[in-house]
């Protein structure tokens, strides 16, 4: 548990009535690295995400986030919107959750709500149109433009988000999360439903996000993406961690192969190979 | 909604389709009405059957159905979804688009000229004040229902709070209308927040039920708290508004005498007209401004997806409460105006029917559309008066008109959403994409 860890999850347990979705999970996500959370369906990955991002309150355990400046946040104590606002943790969803009736640009503007809210003097100054608010809005538009440019959607900025193709919506959701200027970005299956070319583009985007200093945690089933970009992988099954380490290490772990892909090791190994 | 790739062949096809439909409709009408209208039967004085034919009436009906069918189809083409090949020529389409753009300023100019044009028609002036009151209420509720997507069935409660605030403050403490107006707005906003708190966790139908109950609670309190509100007798002799201290009376210090013109009771009506016009325009201006501010975008984002809002660090609680408070404040302003115009208020004026009417205006206008709400208020309130001639059929005609409108325009008169910010092109977003909000 070094200072290098941006997120430390310690003894995280989440119970839903009698069902134990996550049982005493501990892991650390390194700063400015990509940590992948993988495991078979129902392993509890999304539950972990929901605990980190405040959508669930964990039954027990500690989730500690440390910013670059050394400030600590106990995410299990912060409630929903404050995790994004104060602790700077942004997330995307397994089923895309854009604002479909708003344009791509508007989606990115909504993401900058808190900064703009402050600039608009909690609406009162904005209502009379003070210059400082206008400048802040221009900066917000510039940031949105920057991200639209990076995800290649600048030409569709004024189209409704619901009208964009699926792959574009996925990238827009990541850009929207990035517009909140997060310290930690949590991606829930960002490559789901993407074709090979789009997956490659996504990997590139995520690497460039890591390059600019944002730590990433992602849940992903697409092994080609996971193996290519992750610096570290945490493998879960039935709510517990069964392996952890660099992609190479995890890929060769017999327990992972068995749990993740069933008992048939030969077949499992073949799939893991193809994914590499 | 243009169809740029419109070819002659496809237009001819569309025209043929419309004509075919019209002929079928006319034929059906001929069959149905030939006996109903074409032949009139009656019992004669000795009990024998007397009948005579009314083929001219029948021909008229069939012709009306034929023409009506064509008109309806043309309207469908005009309003239809984007990209559908239309029978309307591009030039006509451009004209219609232009009319759409020119409508708001023209309507505004017309609104300003109403007292000049209809100075001698007291009835029309009163009606236009009523219409403007509902335009304002519609715009106020539009913030809650149209933008934030919170279905509020108890909006009349805030109207009542505003009205009683002014009535009680002015009769008990002698405060002037202009002093009471902001107070009424603040009090209504306060009650908006008070209603907002318990319903924060509720969505959709449940939210609607609780707001409905809230509206009834306010009305019942007003009805039963006799020592304060006068109960069913209401509050009477509420001071009339003054022109910044100058009353509209016949006396020497009255408005007419000061200006040196002849006294006329219409002066006050005209003044009231401009007051409500100014209040309505203030509501409109503030709403348009708010939509482009972060709070307005957050309202619309809340309507689209509440979970995503939370993930983006938007405080759902304050966002919902400000929507309730803003909507309620405008309702309070409108209520204060209502009290000063009537001079007498009682709980009877604040029944659920009023809430339903204002909600109907918002839904009919197209949720979130300022122009749509204004048009719907004119159509509903004005149309209701227009149908006065139909006597007991008024409600029937009125209901039928609404049903027809909702069939053709399920998302309201103006069913698309304009983006609040754009880079290159301000393209309207089709209503099918925008969510209605589930509370």
XYZ file of C-alpha atoms in Angstrom:
715
model
C 0.000 0.000 0.000
C 2.449 2.597 -1.167
C 1.880 6.265 -1.846
C 1.862 5.320 -5.499
C -1.630 3.855 -5.157
C -4.428 6.215 -6.103
C -7.129 3.870 -4.870
C -6.878 1.367 -2.078
C -9.759 -1.012 -1.547
C -9.491 -2.865 1.721
C -11.799 -5.633 2.880
C -14.705 -4.461 0.717
C -17.855 -6.489 1.364
C -21.251 -5.879 -0.171
C -24.262 -7.912 0.890
C -27.701 -7.810 -0.689
C -29.827 -9.611 1.880
C -28.389 -13.126 1.922
C -26.369 -12.701 -1.250
C -22.757 -11.740 -0.795
C -21.850 -10.012 -4.048
C -18.376 -8.930 -2.954
C -16.599 -10.652 -0.091
C -13.584 -9.052 1.567
C -12.040 -7.736 -1.622
C -8.737 -5.883 -1.307
C -6.679 -4.395 -4.075
C -4.804 -1.251 -4.943
C -4.903 0.693 -8.199
C -1.686 2.432 -9.105
C -1.470 6.069 -9.943
C -1.357 6.965 -13.653
C -1.837 3.324 -14.554
C -4.616 1.280 -16.056
C -6.032 -1.353 -13.734
C -8.396 -3.904 -15.227
C -11.010 -5.689 -13.177
C -11.952 -8.916 -14.891
C -13.852 -12.041 -14.064
C -16.763 -14.162 -15.267
C -20.295 -12.743 -15.393
C -21.711 -12.292 -11.923
C -18.302 -12.140 -10.284
C -19.208 -8.831 -8.629
C -17.170 -6.460 -10.760
C -19.946 -3.941 -11.376
C -20.859 -4.099 -7.688
C -17.300 -3.061 -6.842
C -17.663 -0.193 -9.305
C -20.933 0.872 -7.789
C -19.306 0.886 -4.359
C -16.352 2.945 -5.585
C -18.573 5.469 -7.351
C -21.065 5.752 -4.513
C -24.077 4.120 -6.098
C -23.971 1.461 -3.361
C -22.944 1.895 0.225
C -20.620 -1.020 1.060
C -21.637 -3.285 3.918
C -18.088 -3.057 5.254
C -14.617 -2.208 4.109
C -12.605 0.861 3.255
C -12.169 2.539 -0.118
C -9.502 5.192 0.092
C -8.632 7.561 -2.724
C -5.487 9.690 -2.584
C -5.097 12.679 -4.872
C -1.793 13.808 -6.314
C -1.552 16.471 -3.630
C -1.893 13.864 -0.894
C -5.509 14.601 0.028
C -7.376 11.509 1.149
C -11.009 10.655 0.534
C -12.898 7.795 2.112
C -15.271 6.981 -0.714
C -17.427 4.670 1.395
C -18.375 7.700 3.496
C -19.091 10.142 0.696
C -22.527 9.937 -0.856
C -23.334 9.812 -4.502
C -22.690 13.088 -6.306
C -19.910 14.178 -3.910
C -17.706 11.322 -5.086
C -17.619 12.864 -8.519
C -17.649 16.468 -7.313
C -15.118 16.315 -4.457
C -13.137 13.106 -4.855
C -13.009 13.485 -8.644
C -13.992 9.958 -9.550
C -15.817 9.735 -12.874
C -17.512 6.704 -14.358
C -19.229 5.371 -17.421
C -21.948 2.757 -17.508
C -22.301 -0.727 -18.884
C -25.440 0.388 -20.713
C -24.596 3.767 -22.169
C -26.171 6.547 -20.181
C -25.848 9.660 -22.269
C -28.485 12.386 -22.346
C -29.991 11.253 -25.660
C -32.096 14.358 -26.332
C -29.193 16.724 -25.813
C -26.446 17.362 -28.343
C -22.967 15.892 -27.992
C -21.705 19.336 -27.029
C -24.444 19.797 -24.437
C -23.586 16.427 -22.924
C -20.048 17.630 -22.378
C -21.291 20.956 -20.994
C -23.492 19.214 -18.418
C -20.391 17.317 -17.281
C -18.785 20.645 -16.367
C -21.802 21.584 -14.251
C -20.005 22.167 -10.954
C -17.301 24.402 -12.355
C -19.827 26.392 -14.392
C -22.226 26.588 -11.478
C -19.557 28.278 -9.413
C -18.654 30.610 -12.279
C -22.296 31.592 -12.705
C -22.455 32.615 -9.044
C -24.962 29.837 -8.466
C -27.091 31.138 -11.331
C -27.578 34.688 -10.022
C -24.545 36.232 -11.696
C -25.083 34.134 -14.794
C -28.645 35.392 -15.090
C -27.482 38.957 -15.537
C -24.652 37.753 -17.771
C -21.504 38.923 -15.993
C -18.379 38.780 -18.174
C -16.560 36.352 -15.879
C -19.310 33.778 -16.395
C -19.214 34.240 -20.153
C -15.477 33.650 -20.112
C -15.966 30.528 -18.016
C -18.581 29.276 -20.452
C -16.241 29.889 -23.372
C -13.538 27.905 -21.590
C -16.045 25.103 -20.972
C -16.962 25.067 -24.652
C -13.276 24.970 -25.534
C -12.722 21.983 -23.274
C -15.742 20.248 -24.804
C -14.359 21.009 -28.269
C -10.995 19.622 -27.276
C -12.595 16.337 -26.222
C -14.877 16.155 -29.232
C -11.783 16.587 -31.340
C -9.964 13.814 -29.505
C -12.781 11.325 -29.942
C -13.294 12.403 -33.553
C -16.812 13.749 -33.104
C -16.186 17.452 -33.645
C -18.273 17.401 -36.825
C -21.216 15.901 -34.979
C -21.050 18.275 -32.030
C -24.521 19.657 -32.722
C -26.226 16.304 -33.286
C -28.354 14.726 -30.618
C -26.373 12.162 -28.655
C -29.148 9.626 -29.174
C -28.625 9.901 -32.946
C -24.958 8.940 -32.866
C -23.787 5.448 -33.808
C -23.171 3.071 -30.922
C -19.383 3.270 -31.002
C -19.479 7.072 -31.021
C -21.837 7.057 -28.046
C -19.340 4.908 -26.119
C -16.520 7.348 -26.835
C -18.734 10.339 -26.081
C -19.564 8.872 -22.690
C -15.846 8.577 -21.916
C -15.275 12.143 -23.095
C -18.162 13.295 -20.904
C -16.611 11.578 -17.883
C -13.258 13.199 -18.714
C -14.867 16.646 -18.842
C -15.393 16.397 -15.089
C -11.559 16.415 -14.857
C -11.351 13.203 -12.838
C -8.381 11.901 -10.922
C -9.733 8.382 -11.381
C -11.769 7.232 -14.341
C -13.902 4.095 -13.912
C -15.014 2.456 -17.141
C -17.631 -0.284 -17.079
C -17.112 -2.426 -20.189
C -16.058 0.373 -22.532
C -15.424 -2.015 -25.430
C -18.742 -3.856 -25.216
C -20.422 -3.920 -28.596
C -17.504 -2.358 -30.454
C -15.987 -3.898 -33.572
C -12.265 -4.655 -33.832
C -11.364 -1.295 -35.341
C -13.379 0.628 -32.786
C -11.781 -1.423 -29.995
C -8.343 -0.493 -31.267
C -9.347 3.163 -31.356
C -10.646 2.849 -27.797
C -7.356 1.350 -26.599
C -5.523 4.259 -28.127
C -7.862 6.745 -26.471
C -7.459 5.118 -23.057
C -3.677 5.046 -23.372
C -3.659 8.736 -24.251
C -5.865 9.466 -21.242
C -3.434 7.564 -19.041
C -0.610 9.456 -20.691
C -2.009 12.762 -19.537
C -2.017 11.575 -15.932
C -5.462 10.176 -15.235
C -5.634 6.808 -13.505
C -8.084 4.335 -14.981
C -9.933 1.322 -13.612
C -11.879 -0.677 -16.144
C -14.105 -3.704 -16.245
C -13.783 -5.451 -19.558
C -14.548 -8.758 -21.201
C -12.697 -8.031 -24.409
C -9.356 -9.681 -23.640
C -7.565 -8.098 -26.561
C -8.245 -4.669 -25.032
C -7.467 -5.800 -21.478
C -4.180 -7.489 -22.351
C -3.058 -4.685 -24.592
C -3.557 -1.698 -22.357
C -3.686 -2.839 -18.713
C -0.710 -2.304 -16.464
C -2.242 -4.445 -13.798
C -5.139 -6.885 -13.675
C -7.327 -7.921 -10.776
C -9.306 -11.104 -11.356
C -12.508 -11.731 -9.420
C -14.739 -14.738 -9.112
C -17.736 -15.181 -6.824
C -17.004 -11.884 -5.102
C -13.410 -12.626 -4.117
C -10.077 -11.830 -5.703
C -8.446 -14.905 -7.196
C -5.428 -13.331 -8.849
C -3.664 -10.037 -9.295
C -0.678 -8.835 -11.247
C 0.689 -7.863 -14.624
C -1.157 -9.169 -17.718
C 1.458 -11.841 -18.400
C 1.337 -13.145 -14.865
C -2.459 -13.249 -14.760
C -2.725 -14.875 -18.139
C -0.580 -17.795 -17.055
C -2.276 -18.227 -13.701
C -3.920 -21.635 -13.624
C -6.596 -20.515 -11.159
C -7.644 -17.680 -13.434
C -7.810 -19.862 -16.472
C -9.898 -22.398 -14.627
C -12.268 -19.945 -12.974
C -12.615 -17.532 -15.811
C -13.184 -19.943 -18.613
C -14.420 -23.089 -16.954
C -12.589 -26.258 -16.013
C -11.487 -27.127 -19.505
C -7.962 -25.788 -19.259
C -6.904 -26.577 -22.740
C -9.761 -24.649 -24.289
C -9.299 -21.861 -21.790
C -5.646 -21.529 -22.513
C -6.421 -21.357 -26.214
C -8.875 -18.477 -25.719
C -6.423 -16.631 -23.501
C -3.718 -17.075 -26.114
C -5.918 -15.710 -28.870
C -6.775 -12.736 -26.731
C -3.156 -11.853 -26.127
C -38.484 19.598 -41.813
C -37.576 19.946 -45.419
C -37.268 17.233 -47.971
C -34.456 18.409 -50.199
C -34.329 15.329 -52.408
C -37.907 15.853 -53.429
C -38.504 14.728 -56.985
C -41.499 15.417 -59.187
C -42.363 11.741 -59.440
C -42.478 11.198 -55.704
C -44.516 14.365 -55.241
C -47.028 13.157 -57.814
C -47.187 9.894 -55.928
C -47.843 11.697 -52.682
C -50.599 13.772 -54.276
C -52.185 10.651 -55.698
C -52.046 9.080 -52.250
C -53.743 12.080 -50.671
C -56.454 12.166 -53.330
C -57.083 8.452 -52.938
C -57.457 8.858 -49.197
C -59.781 11.806 -49.683
C -61.992 9.857 -52.118
C -62.214 6.920 -49.712
C -63.135 9.224 -46.842
C -65.733 10.959 -48.982
C -67.231 7.631 -50.059
C -67.467 6.401 -46.468
C -69.092 9.694 -45.495
C -71.567 9.315 -48.395
C -72.552 5.831 -47.270
C -72.923 6.766 -43.623
C -74.702 10.054 -44.073
C -76.934 9.144 -47.033
C -79.570 7.790 -44.682
C -78.674 9.815 -41.601
C -78.776 13.164 -43.318
C -79.924 12.502 -46.871
C -83.359 11.262 -45.852
C -85.362 12.827 -43.096
C -88.274 10.875 -41.653
C -90.960 11.991 -39.284
C -94.282 10.748 -38.002
C -97.131 12.623 -39.635
C -100.201 13.974 -37.813
C -102.129 10.765 -38.368
C -99.220 8.491 -37.628
C -98.187 7.827 -41.195
C -94.558 8.137 -42.247
C -93.525 11.388 -43.815
C -90.092 11.683 -45.372
C -88.261 14.103 -47.515
C -84.785 14.208 -48.973
C -81.978 16.620 -48.119
C -79.436 15.812 -50.798
C -77.988 19.300 -50.769
C -77.006 18.925 -47.092
C -75.577 15.505 -47.861
C -73.491 16.936 -50.699
C -72.160 19.645 -48.392
C -71.121 17.110 -45.751
C -69.395 14.877 -48.284
C -67.583 17.859 -49.761
C -66.475 18.972 -46.289
C -65.149 15.489 -45.533
C -63.321 15.415 -48.872
C -61.697 18.805 -48.357
C -61.032 18.077 -44.697
C -59.278 14.854 -45.541
C -56.987 16.648 -47.983
C -56.260 19.385 -45.462
C -55.458 16.871 -42.740
C -53.122 14.920 -45.010
C -51.355 18.097 -46.060
C -50.900 19.070 -42.423
C -49.523 15.608 -41.747
C -47.022 16.061 -44.560
C -45.974 19.409 -43.191
C -45.630 18.221 -39.626
C -44.528 14.729 -40.447
C -41.185 13.214 -39.529
C -37.998 14.480 -41.117
C -37.116 13.022 -44.477
C -40.596 11.917 -45.495
C -41.337 12.801 -49.081
C -43.924 15.511 -48.874
C -46.556 16.768 -51.239
C -45.783 20.297 -50.187
C -43.580 22.111 -52.642
C -40.179 23.245 -51.303
C -41.089 26.890 -51.796
C -44.201 26.489 -49.677
C -42.115 24.620 -47.109
C -39.671 27.500 -46.956
C -42.584 29.850 -46.462
C -43.854 27.744 -43.590
C -40.398 27.608 -42.013
C -40.160 31.355 -42.276
C -43.597 31.705 -40.720
C -42.355 29.554 -37.849
C -39.408 31.861 -37.301
C -41.416 35.052 -37.673
C -44.213 33.906 -35.381
C -42.704 34.831 -31.973
C -41.852 38.482 -32.760
C -45.144 38.985 -34.609
C -47.105 37.479 -31.724
C -45.215 39.712 -29.319
C -45.972 42.841 -31.334
C -49.596 41.776 -31.567
C -49.711 41.230 -27.801
C -48.404 44.749 -27.227
C -51.022 46.186 -29.573
C -53.995 44.295 -28.129
C -55.151 47.149 -25.832
C -54.852 49.613 -28.719
C -56.719 47.419 -31.195
C -59.467 46.329 -28.833
C -59.661 49.360 -26.585
C -63.431 49.504 -26.733
C -64.007 45.789 -26.369
C -63.906 45.147 -22.679
C -64.713 41.472 -23.135
C -61.728 40.885 -25.394
C -59.423 42.772 -23.047
C -60.560 40.684 -20.094
C -60.139 37.540 -22.123
C -56.627 38.463 -23.190
C -55.674 39.164 -19.568
C -56.985 35.717 -18.688
C -55.085 34.135 -21.552
C -51.870 35.884 -20.513
C -52.323 34.693 -16.933
C -52.441 31.156 -18.214
C -49.518 31.759 -20.544
C -47.548 32.817 -17.498
C -48.716 29.843 -15.440
C -47.874 27.547 -18.336
C -44.394 29.013 -18.643
C -43.903 28.643 -14.903
C -45.005 25.016 -14.855
C -42.929 24.400 -17.955
C -39.802 24.800 -15.830
C -40.899 21.945 -13.576
C -42.603 19.632 -16.058
C -41.032 20.540 -19.379
C -37.429 21.149 -18.388
C -36.852 19.162 -15.208
C -39.343 16.445 -16.180
C -41.042 16.417 -12.765
C -44.738 15.767 -13.223
C -46.449 18.263 -10.923
C -50.222 17.957 -10.588
C -50.489 20.439 -7.728
C -49.214 23.574 -9.394
C -52.344 25.476 -8.445
C -51.145 25.331 -4.817
C -48.427 27.886 -5.609
C -50.913 30.011 -7.526
C -53.062 29.956 -4.379
C -50.111 30.747 -2.111
C -49.274 33.762 -4.271
C -52.867 34.958 -4.368
C -53.438 34.600 -0.627
C -50.035 36.114 0.157
C -50.958 39.279 -1.669
C -54.546 39.298 -0.414
C -53.602 38.854 3.239
C -50.523 41.077 3.216
C -52.328 43.925 1.502
C -55.543 43.757 3.550
C -53.819 43.232 6.903
C -50.616 45.251 6.563
C -51.537 47.727 3.828
C -48.596 46.689 1.680
C -48.770 47.817 -1.935
C -49.023 45.449 -4.888
C -45.449 46.091 -5.960
C -44.203 45.335 -2.445
C -46.256 42.179 -2.217
C -45.386 40.823 -5.632
C -41.832 39.729 -4.766
C -43.025 38.575 -1.338
C -45.706 36.434 -2.955
C -43.079 34.963 -5.281
C -40.703 34.243 -2.399
C -43.427 32.650 -0.291
C -44.560 30.479 -3.184
C -40.953 29.457 -3.871
C -40.611 28.587 -0.184
C -43.659 26.342 -0.440
C -42.204 24.889 -3.613
C -39.100 23.840 -1.680
C -41.293 22.522 1.125
C -43.171 20.356 -1.347
C -39.906 19.412 -3.014
C -38.302 17.844 0.032
C -40.695 14.954 0.638
C -41.014 14.142 -3.050
C -37.293 14.080 -3.843
C -37.194 10.303 -3.909
C -40.416 9.875 -5.818
C -40.663 9.428 -9.534
C -43.307 9.480 -12.212
C -46.760 8.439 -11.113
C -45.892 8.528 -7.415
C -44.599 12.052 -7.701
C -47.770 13.048 -9.536
C -49.966 11.610 -6.780
C -48.093 13.385 -3.989
C -48.117 16.729 -5.782
C -51.820 16.266 -6.442
C -52.356 15.697 -2.733
C -50.246 18.735 -1.914
C -52.456 20.905 -4.093
C -55.535 19.608 -2.288
C -53.948 20.115 1.144
C -53.274 23.771 0.402
C -56.837 24.242 -0.817
C -58.316 22.499 2.234
C -56.171 24.531 4.612
C -57.357 27.717 2.926
C -60.918 26.468 3.189
C -60.757 25.524 6.863
C -58.446 28.066 8.442
C -61.278 30.552 8.761
C -59.624 32.941 11.219
C -56.861 33.697 8.734
C -58.251 33.100 5.275
C -61.947 33.658 5.851
C -62.656 30.063 4.851
C -65.132 29.598 2.020
C -65.991 33.297 2.121
C -62.503 34.058 0.885
C -60.796 37.426 1.107
C -62.646 40.364 -0.359
C -61.906 44.014 -1.091
C -58.329 43.301 -2.022
C -56.697 46.595 -3.040
C -56.561 47.255 -6.764
C -53.147 47.908 -8.252
C -52.005 51.490 -8.528
C -49.858 53.117 -11.183
C -46.849 53.492 -8.868
C -49.046 54.987 -6.171
C -51.600 56.680 -8.409
C -54.930 54.877 -8.163
C -57.202 54.306 -11.136
C -60.154 56.129 -9.586
C -62.539 58.881 -10.614
C -61.279 61.281 -7.921
C -58.951 64.261 -8.269
C -55.853 62.275 -7.431
C -56.793 59.485 -9.810
C -54.793 58.441 -12.820
C -57.095 60.104 -15.347
C -57.283 63.395 -13.460
C -53.510 63.613 -13.046
C -53.023 63.046 -16.748
C -55.804 65.452 -17.553
C -57.799 62.959 -19.556
C -61.340 61.808 -19.119
C -61.856 59.018 -16.615
C -62.554 55.599 -18.015
C -62.661 52.233 -16.222
C -60.780 50.790 -19.187
C -57.573 52.505 -18.065
C -57.222 50.068 -15.226
C -57.919 47.101 -17.475
C -55.268 48.260 -19.932
C -52.844 48.757 -17.071
C -53.578 45.259 -15.767
C -53.036 43.925 -19.261
C -49.582 45.424 -19.460
C -48.718 44.270 -15.947
C -49.511 40.643 -16.756
C -47.802 40.954 -20.135
C -44.675 42.224 -18.394
C -44.857 39.458 -15.787
C -45.335 36.795 -18.451
C -42.435 38.164 -20.484
C -40.280 38.244 -17.363
C -41.103 34.574 -16.808
C -40.234 33.827 -20.396
C -36.992 35.778 -20.303
C -35.834 34.198 -17.074
C -36.699 30.703 -18.313
C -34.862 31.215 -21.586
C -31.830 32.532 -19.709
C -31.958 29.711 -17.158
C -32.037 27.092 -19.896
C -28.678 28.315 -21.133
C -27.143 28.407 -17.676
C -25.667 25.343 -15.973
C -28.736 24.993 -13.774
C -31.051 24.809 -16.795
C -28.839 22.258 -18.510
C -28.794 20.254 -15.294
C -32.625 20.334 -15.244
C -32.784 18.959 -18.744
C -30.070 16.405 -17.996
C -32.099 15.355 -14.962
C -35.093 14.803 -17.207
C -32.945 12.723 -19.555
C -31.085 10.551 -17.042
C -30.938 11.052 -13.300
C -28.345 8.334 -12.660
C -25.928 9.841 -15.173
C -26.397 13.231 -13.488
C -25.318 11.790 -10.170
C -22.286 10.185 -11.779
C -21.302 13.602 -13.127
C -21.361 15.146 -9.681
C -24.616 17.050 -10.063
C -26.447 17.520 -6.801
C -29.855 16.041 -7.579
C -31.450 17.421 -4.428
C -30.695 21.078 -5.035
C -31.316 20.757 -8.752
C -34.817 19.387 -8.203
C -35.571 21.870 -5.435
C -34.513 24.847 -7.533
C -36.774 23.618 -10.326
C -39.702 23.377 -7.925
C -38.867 26.745 -6.377
C -38.476 28.540 -9.715
C -41.725 27.152 -11.091
C -43.524 27.914 -7.848
C -42.204 31.467 -7.770
C -43.735 32.268 -11.147
C -46.946 30.618 -9.999
C -46.836 32.915 -6.970
C -46.403 36.013 -9.141
C -49.337 34.952 -11.258
C -51.372 34.329 -8.109
C -50.679 37.804 -6.746
C -51.738 39.261 -10.065
C -54.895 37.154 -10.044
C -55.798 38.457 -6.575
C -55.331 42.089 -7.490
C -57.275 41.696 -10.732
C -60.227 39.916 -9.140
C -60.306 41.927 -5.928
C -61.782 38.849 -4.329
C -60.390 35.350 -3.927
C -61.729 32.177 -2.373
C -60.504 28.565 -2.309
C -62.954 27.825 -5.108
C -60.596 29.432 -7.593
C -57.824 26.975 -6.781
C -59.265 23.569 -7.503
C -57.524 20.661 -9.153
C -59.170 21.651 -12.398
C -56.855 24.651 -12.613
C -53.780 22.437 -12.160
C -55.062 20.098 -14.831
C -55.716 22.997 -17.192
C -52.228 24.445 -16.772
C -50.695 20.996 -17.186
C -52.796 20.494 -20.322
C -51.393 23.757 -21.668
C -47.819 22.596 -21.055
C -48.372 19.125 -22.527
C -50.335 20.446 -25.493
C -47.754 23.115 -26.200
C -44.902 20.661 -26.302
C -42.962 20.103 -23.130
C -40.147 22.557 -22.789
C -41.183 24.776 -25.697
C -41.880 28.388 -24.758
C -43.694 29.268 -27.991
C -45.676 26.046 -27.885
C -46.911 26.761 -24.374
C -47.982 30.279 -25.354
C -49.858 28.981 -28.403
C -51.482 26.241 -26.357
C -52.656 28.738 -23.742
C -54.199 30.894 -26.457
C -55.788 27.834 -28.051
C -57.108 26.327 -24.819
C -58.349 29.428 -23.008
C -59.261 31.376 -26.123
C -60.675 28.299 -27.817
C -62.770 27.539 -24.790
C -64.335 30.978 -25.074
C -64.712 30.552 -28.812
C -66.795 27.434 -28.301
C -69.197 29.328 -26.043
C -71.602 29.366 -28.984
C -71.803 25.595 -28.912
C -73.485 25.872 -25.548
C -73.797 22.470 -23.917
C -71.607 20.873 -26.595
C -68.719 23.100 -25.606
C -66.933 20.501 -23.526
C -67.570 17.863 -26.188
C -66.073 19.925 -28.980
C -63.244 20.997 -26.752
C -62.428 17.438 -25.731
C -62.605 16.222 -29.292
C -60.246 18.961 -30.447
C -57.751 17.934 -27.782
C -57.969 14.250 -28.668
C -57.407 15.030 -32.345
C -54.483 17.255 -31.547
C -52.826 14.647 -29.391
C -53.243 12.053 -32.155
C -51.479 14.245 -34.690
C -49.029 15.907 -32.373
C -48.380 13.472 -29.533
C -45.424 15.552 -28.367
C -47.396 18.792 -28.339
C -47.708 21.634 -30.818
C -43.980 22.266 -30.891
C -42.427 18.901 -30.277
C -38.776 19.510 -30.901
C -36.101 20.792 -28.635
C -33.634 23.542 -29.458
C -30.087 22.997 -28.166
C -28.911 25.427 -25.516
C -25.471 25.789 -27.049
C -24.050 24.944 -30.449
C -20.798 25.072 -32.358
C -21.857 25.459 -35.980
C -25.460 24.725 -36.553
C -28.471 25.141 -34.323
C -30.382 22.026 -35.324
C -33.647 21.234 -33.631
C -33.696 17.866 -31.886
C -36.639 15.656 -32.655
C -38.900 15.002 -29.711
C -38.593 11.252 -30.092
C -35.080 11.469 -28.676
C -35.760 13.755 -25.741
C -37.070 12.015 -22.677
C -40.274 13.109 -21.027
C -38.790 12.464 -17.628
C -40.097 10.080 -15.046
C -39.802 12.399 -12.125
